[in-house]
Amino acid sequence: MAVRDRDRFSTATRLRLLGEQTAARVYRSQTKRQARRSRLTGRAALLALVLCTMIVALAYPMRQYVSQREQIADLERQREQARERVEQLRDLKARWQDDAYAEQQIRRRLHYVMPGETGYVVVDPGAARQSRADLGAARRPWYTNVWEGVDKADASDQ
């Protein structure tokens, strides 16, 4: 037993015990850290999976909601434009109920004159040249005029 006690107090034995204790502490801390990391990583993965599932599940309804809100805004804008157009037409109808306005429009649009008045028509020189250009259209084949009309209509859309 004396040898054992002496061996217990020797420097080599103390260093060996100290090394074993330190190794045990390091090993314990590493296993705890690894256990914590793996548990945290599993929770994080589950949380990420749940969030991704929620995002995918809500993506289509949100897109539909935004689309419907845009449609509602467009319809409200169209309704407002239609309301303004109705007001304009009511104003125009009220103006046409007035005999003085109707007479003014008949004179201006149809070139009517009252008895005893002399009517004059001023011809625009540019319009006269344009009418001469239209005479050139009469000399061309009919299908050329049709195709030119299609081109003009196409250009007016753009």
PDB file of C-alpha atoms in Angstrom:
ATOM      1  CA  MET A   1       0.000   0.000   0.000  1.00  0.00           C
ATOM      2  CA  ALA A   2       2.915   2.262   0.580  1.00  0.00           C
ATOM      3  CA  VAL A   3       3.924   1.822  -3.005  1.00  0.00           C
ATOM      4  CA  ARG A   4       0.503   2.770  -4.115  1.00  0.00           C
ATOM      5  CA  ASP A   5       0.471   5.937  -1.985  1.00  0.00           C
ATOM      6  CA  ARG A   6       3.870   6.840  -3.221  1.00  0.00           C
ATOM      7  CA  ASP A   7       2.737   6.199  -6.767  1.00  0.00           C
ATOM      8  CA  ARG A   8      -0.292   8.370  -6.159  1.00  0.00           C
ATOM      9  CA  PHE A   9       1.780  11.392  -5.263  1.00  0.00           C
ATOM     10  CA  SER A  10       4.307  11.024  -8.036  1.00  0.00           C
ATOM     11  CA  THR A  11       4.482  13.712 -10.694  1.00  0.00           C
ATOM     12  CA  ALA A  12       3.922  11.321 -13.554  1.00  0.00           C
ATOM     13  CA  THR A  13       0.840   9.915 -11.960  1.00  0.00           C
ATOM     14  CA  ARG A  14      -0.539  13.370 -11.221  1.00  0.00           C
ATOM     15  CA  LEU A  15       0.101  14.518 -14.776  1.00  0.00           C
ATOM     16  CA  ARG A  16      -1.535  11.387 -16.174  1.00  0.00           C
ATOM     17  CA  LEU A  17      -4.633  11.917 -13.966  1.00  0.00           C
ATOM     18  CA  LEU A  18      -4.749  15.584 -14.863  1.00  0.00           C
ATOM     19  CA  GLY A  19      -4.548  14.701 -18.569  1.00  0.00           C
ATOM     20  CA  GLU A  20      -7.339  12.138 -18.239  1.00  0.00           C
ATOM     21  CA  GLN A  21      -9.571  14.605 -16.404  1.00  0.00           C
ATOM     22  CA  THR A  22      -8.915  17.308 -18.985  1.00  0.00           C
ATOM     23  CA  ALA A  23      -9.575  14.888 -21.824  1.00  0.00           C
ATOM     24  CA  ALA A  24     -12.808  13.798 -20.175  1.00  0.00           C
ATOM     25  CA  ARG A  25     -13.945  17.426 -19.813  1.00  0.00           C
ATOM     26  CA  VAL A  26     -13.071  18.234 -23.421  1.00  0.00           C
ATOM     27  CA  TYR A  27     -14.802  15.105 -24.663  1.00  0.00           C
ATOM     28  CA  ARG A  28     -17.919  15.906 -22.607  1.00  0.00           C
ATOM     29  CA  SER A  29     -18.044  19.492 -23.877  1.00  0.00           C
ATOM     30  CA  GLN A  30     -17.609  18.344 -27.454  1.00  0.00           C
ATOM     31  CA  THR A  31     -20.386  15.785 -27.195  1.00  0.00           C
ATOM     32  CA  LYS A  32     -22.684  18.354 -25.584  1.00  0.00           C
ATOM     33  CA  ARG A  33     -21.865  20.901 -28.264  1.00  0.00           C
ATOM     34  CA  GLN A  34     -22.438  18.344 -31.020  1.00  0.00           C
ATOM     35  CA  ALA A  35     -25.692  17.267 -29.441  1.00  0.00           C
ATOM     36  CA  ARG A  36     -26.824  20.870 -29.203  1.00  0.00           C
ATOM     37  CA  ARG A  37     -25.816  21.580 -32.772  1.00  0.00           C
ATOM     38  CA  SER A  38     -27.593  18.578 -34.176  1.00  0.00           C
ATOM     39  CA  ARG A  39     -30.741  19.340 -32.189  1.00  0.00           C
ATOM     40  CA  LEU A  40     -30.664  22.992 -33.272  1.00  0.00           C
ATOM     41  CA  THR A  41     -30.008  22.021 -36.880  1.00  0.00           C
ATOM     42  CA  GLY A  42     -32.937  19.610 -36.847  1.00  0.00           C
ATOM     43  CA  ARG A  43     -35.231  22.273 -35.453  1.00  0.00           C
ATOM     44  CA  ALA A  44     -33.972  24.794 -37.944  1.00  0.00           C
ATOM     45  CA  ALA A  45     -34.558  22.353 -40.790  1.00  0.00           C
ATOM     46  CA  LEU A  46     -38.079  21.659 -39.564  1.00  0.00           C
ATOM     47  CA  LEU A  47     -38.771  25.366 -39.214  1.00  0.00           C
ATOM     48  CA  ALA A  48     -37.428  26.021 -42.716  1.00  0.00           C
ATOM     49  CA  LEU A  49     -39.575  23.194 -44.081  1.00  0.00           C
ATOM     50  CA  VAL A  50     -42.691  24.577 -42.395  1.00  0.00           C
ATOM     51  CA  LEU A  51     -41.962  28.110 -43.657  1.00  0.00           C
ATOM     52  CA  CYS A  52     -41.375  26.910 -47.215  1.00  0.00           C
ATOM     53  CA  THR A  53     -44.594  24.908 -47.094  1.00  0.00           C
ATOM     54  CA  MET A  54     -46.503  27.952 -45.872  1.00  0.00           C
ATOM     55  CA  ILE A  55     -45.003  30.165 -48.578  1.00  0.00           C
ATOM     56  CA  VAL A  56     -45.863  27.654 -51.304  1.00  0.00           C
ATOM     57  CA  ALA A  57     -49.359  27.173 -49.899  1.00  0.00           C
ATOM     58  CA  LEU A  58     -50.017  30.928 -49.755  1.00  0.00           C
ATOM     59  CA  ALA A  59     -48.349  31.939 -53.031  1.00  0.00           C
ATOM     60  CA  TYR A  60     -51.266  31.106 -55.348  1.00  0.00           C
ATOM     61  CA  PRO A  61     -54.009  32.677 -53.174  1.00  0.00           C
ATOM     62  CA  MET A  62     -51.912  35.829 -52.763  1.00  0.00           C
ATOM     63  CA  ARG A  63     -51.378  36.037 -56.521  1.00  0.00           C
ATOM     64  CA  GLN A  64     -55.121  35.636 -57.052  1.00  0.00           C
ATOM     65  CA  TYR A  65     -55.843  38.289 -54.442  1.00  0.00           C
ATOM     66  CA  VAL A  66     -53.489  40.796 -56.070  1.00  0.00           C
ATOM     67  CA  SER A  67     -54.898  40.001 -59.513  1.00  0.00           C
ATOM     68  CA  GLN A  68     -58.466  40.478 -58.316  1.00  0.00           C
ATOM     69  CA  ARG A  69     -57.592  43.774 -56.640  1.00  0.00           C
ATOM     70  CA  GLU A  70     -56.130  44.987 -59.946  1.00  0.00           C
ATOM     71  CA  GLN A  71     -59.291  43.908 -61.766  1.00  0.00           C
ATOM     72  CA  ILE A  72     -61.436  45.726 -59.219  1.00  0.00           C
ATOM     73  CA  ALA A  73     -59.352  48.880 -59.652  1.00  0.00           C
ATOM     74  CA  ASP A  74     -59.701  48.629 -63.459  1.00  0.00           C
ATOM     75  CA  LEU A  75     -63.454  48.176 -63.203  1.00  0.00           C
ATOM     76  CA  GLU A  76     -63.780  51.136 -60.855  1.00  0.00           C
ATOM     77  CA  ARG A  77     -61.764  53.239 -63.307  1.00  0.00           C
ATOM     78  CA  GLN A  78     -64.015  52.112 -66.177  1.00  0.00           C
ATOM     79  CA  ARG A  79     -67.095  52.872 -64.114  1.00  0.00           C
ATOM     80  CA  GLU A  80     -65.813  56.389 -63.420  1.00  0.00           C
ATOM     81  CA  GLN A  81     -65.084  56.934 -67.121  1.00  0.00           C
ATOM     82  CA  ALA A  82     -68.558  55.675 -68.023  1.00  0.00           C
ATOM     83  CA  ARG A  83     -70.091  58.023 -65.444  1.00  0.00           C
ATOM     84  CA  GLU A  84     -68.173  60.965 -66.950  1.00  0.00           C
ATOM     85  CA  ARG A  85     -69.287  59.935 -70.455  1.00  0.00           C
ATOM     86  CA  VAL A  86     -72.913  59.786 -69.309  1.00  0.00           C
ATOM     87  CA  GLU A  87     -72.591  63.298 -67.875  1.00  0.00           C
ATOM     88  CA  GLN A  88     -71.116  64.550 -71.159  1.00  0.00           C
ATOM     89  CA  LEU A  89     -73.954  62.965 -73.133  1.00  0.00           C
ATOM     90  CA  ARG A  90     -76.543  64.471 -70.795  1.00  0.00           C
ATOM     91  CA  ASP A  91     -74.972  67.890 -71.304  1.00  0.00           C
ATOM     92  CA  LEU A  92     -74.968  67.382 -75.074  1.00  0.00           C
ATOM     93  CA  LYS A  93     -78.600  66.283 -75.009  1.00  0.00           C
ATOM     94  CA  ALA A  94     -79.544  69.350 -72.972  1.00  0.00           C
ATOM     95  CA  ARG A  95     -77.714  71.570 -75.489  1.00  0.00           C
ATOM     96  CA  TRP A  96     -79.530  69.988 -78.427  1.00  0.00           C
ATOM     97  CA  GLN A  97     -82.845  70.724 -76.666  1.00  0.00           C
ATOM     98  CA  ASP A  98     -82.033  74.413 -77.101  1.00  0.00           C
ATOM     99  CA  ASP A  99     -83.280  75.666 -80.502  1.00  0.00           C
ATOM    100  CA  ALA A 100     -80.484  78.247 -80.827  1.00  0.00           C
ATOM    101  CA  TYR A 101     -77.788  75.595 -80.411  1.00  0.00           C
ATOM    102  CA  ALA A 102     -79.510  73.275 -82.890  1.00  0.00           C
ATOM    103  CA  GLU A 103     -79.754  76.093 -85.440  1.00  0.00           C
ATOM    104  CA  GLN A 104     -76.079  76.973 -84.939  1.00  0.00           C
ATOM    105  CA  GLN A 105     -75.001  73.375 -85.491  1.00  0.00           C
ATOM    106  CA  ILE A 106     -77.204  73.004 -88.588  1.00  0.00           C
ATOM    107  CA  ARG A 107     -75.680  76.122 -90.124  1.00  0.00           C
ATOM    108  CA  ARG A 108     -72.124  75.055 -89.297  1.00  0.00           C
ATOM    109  CA  ARG A 109     -72.344  71.385 -90.279  1.00  0.00           C
ATOM    110  CA  LEU A 110     -74.791  71.403 -93.164  1.00  0.00           C
ATOM    111  CA  HIS A 111     -73.977  74.908 -94.491  1.00  0.00           C
ATOM    112  CA  TYR A 112     -77.612  76.021 -94.312  1.00  0.00           C
ATOM    113  CA  VAL A 113     -78.411  79.718 -94.598  1.00  0.00           C
ATOM    114  CA  MET A 114     -81.479  81.610 -93.589  1.00  0.00           C
ATOM    115  CA  PRO A 115     -83.631  83.199 -96.284  1.00  0.00           C
ATOM    116  CA  GLY A 116     -82.038  86.404 -97.492  1.00  0.00           C
ATOM    117  CA  GLU A 117     -78.502  85.431 -96.428  1.00  0.00           C
ATOM    118  CA  THR A 118     -75.670  84.617 -98.830  1.00  0.00           C
ATOM    119  CA  GLY A 119     -73.614  81.495 -98.115  1.00  0.00           C
ATOM    120  CA  TYR A 120     -69.921  81.267 -98.922  1.00  0.00           C
ATOM    121  CA  VAL A 121     -67.693  78.195 -98.863  1.00  0.00           C
ATOM    122  CA  VAL A 122     -63.934  78.670 -98.619  1.00  0.00           C
ATOM    123  CA  VAL A 123     -61.975  75.800-100.103  1.00  0.00           C
ATOM    124  CA  ASP A 124     -58.653  74.906 -98.534  1.00  0.00           C
ATOM    125  CA  PRO A 125     -55.911  74.665-101.210  1.00  0.00           C
ATOM    126  CA  GLY A 126     -54.420  71.634 -99.467  1.00  0.00           C
ATOM    127  CA  ALA A 127     -57.778  69.879 -99.663  1.00  0.00           C
ATOM    128  CA  ALA A 128     -57.980  70.620-103.393  1.00  0.00           C
ATOM    129  CA  ARG A 129     -54.575  68.999-103.955  1.00  0.00           C
ATOM    130  CA  GLN A 130     -55.656  66.022-101.927  1.00  0.00           C
ATOM    131  CA  SER A 131     -58.803  65.587-104.009  1.00  0.00           C
ATOM    132  CA  ARG A 132     -56.646  65.643-107.174  1.00  0.00           C
ATOM    133  CA  ALA A 133     -54.499  62.918-105.628  1.00  0.00           C
ATOM    134  CA  ASP A 134     -57.669  60.907-105.073  1.00  0.00           C
ATOM    135  CA  LEU A 135     -58.365  61.212-108.799  1.00  0.00           C
ATOM    136  CA  GLY A 136     -55.107  59.320-109.333  1.00  0.00           C
ATOM    137  CA  ALA A 137     -56.607  56.493-107.300  1.00  0.00           C
ATOM    138  CA  ALA A 138     -59.390  56.166-109.885  1.00  0.00           C
ATOM    139  CA  ARG A 139     -56.833  55.364-112.585  1.00  0.00           C
ATOM    140  CA  ARG A 140     -55.268  52.491-110.625  1.00  0.00           C
ATOM    141  CA  PRO A 141     -56.688  48.948-110.512  1.00  0.00           C
ATOM    142  CA  TRP A 142     -59.273  48.366-107.779  1.00  0.00           C
ATOM    143  CA  TYR A 143     -57.154  45.841-105.855  1.00  0.00           C
ATOM    144  CA  THR A 144     -54.367  48.418-105.457  1.00  0.00           C
ATOM    145  CA  ASN A 145     -56.838  50.821-103.851  1.00  0.00           C
ATOM    146  CA  VAL A 146     -58.106  48.090-101.534  1.00  0.00           C
ATOM    147  CA  TRP A 147     -54.580  47.180-100.448  1.00  0.00           C
ATOM    148  CA  GLU A 148     -53.727  50.844 -99.869  1.00  0.00           C
ATOM    149  CA  GLY A 149     -56.841  51.175 -97.699  1.00  0.00           C
ATOM    150  CA  VAL A 150     -55.730  48.171 -95.643  1.00  0.00           C
ATOM    151  CA  ASP A 151     -52.277  49.720 -95.186  1.00  0.00           C
ATOM    152  CA  LYS A 152     -53.803  53.033 -94.070  1.00  0.00           C
ATOM    153  CA  ALA A 153     -56.083  51.276 -91.597  1.00  0.00           C
ATOM    154  CA  ASP A 154     -53.155  49.296 -90.228  1.00  0.00           C
ATOM    155  CA  ALA A 155     -51.075  52.462 -89.852  1.00  0.00           C
ATOM    156  CA  SER A 156     -53.908  54.231 -88.023  1.00  0.00           C
ATOM    157  CA  ASP A 157     -54.054  51.411 -85.419  1.00  0.00           C
ATOM    158  CA  GLN A 158     -50.425  51.949 -84.556  1.00  0.00           C
TER     159      GLN A 158
END
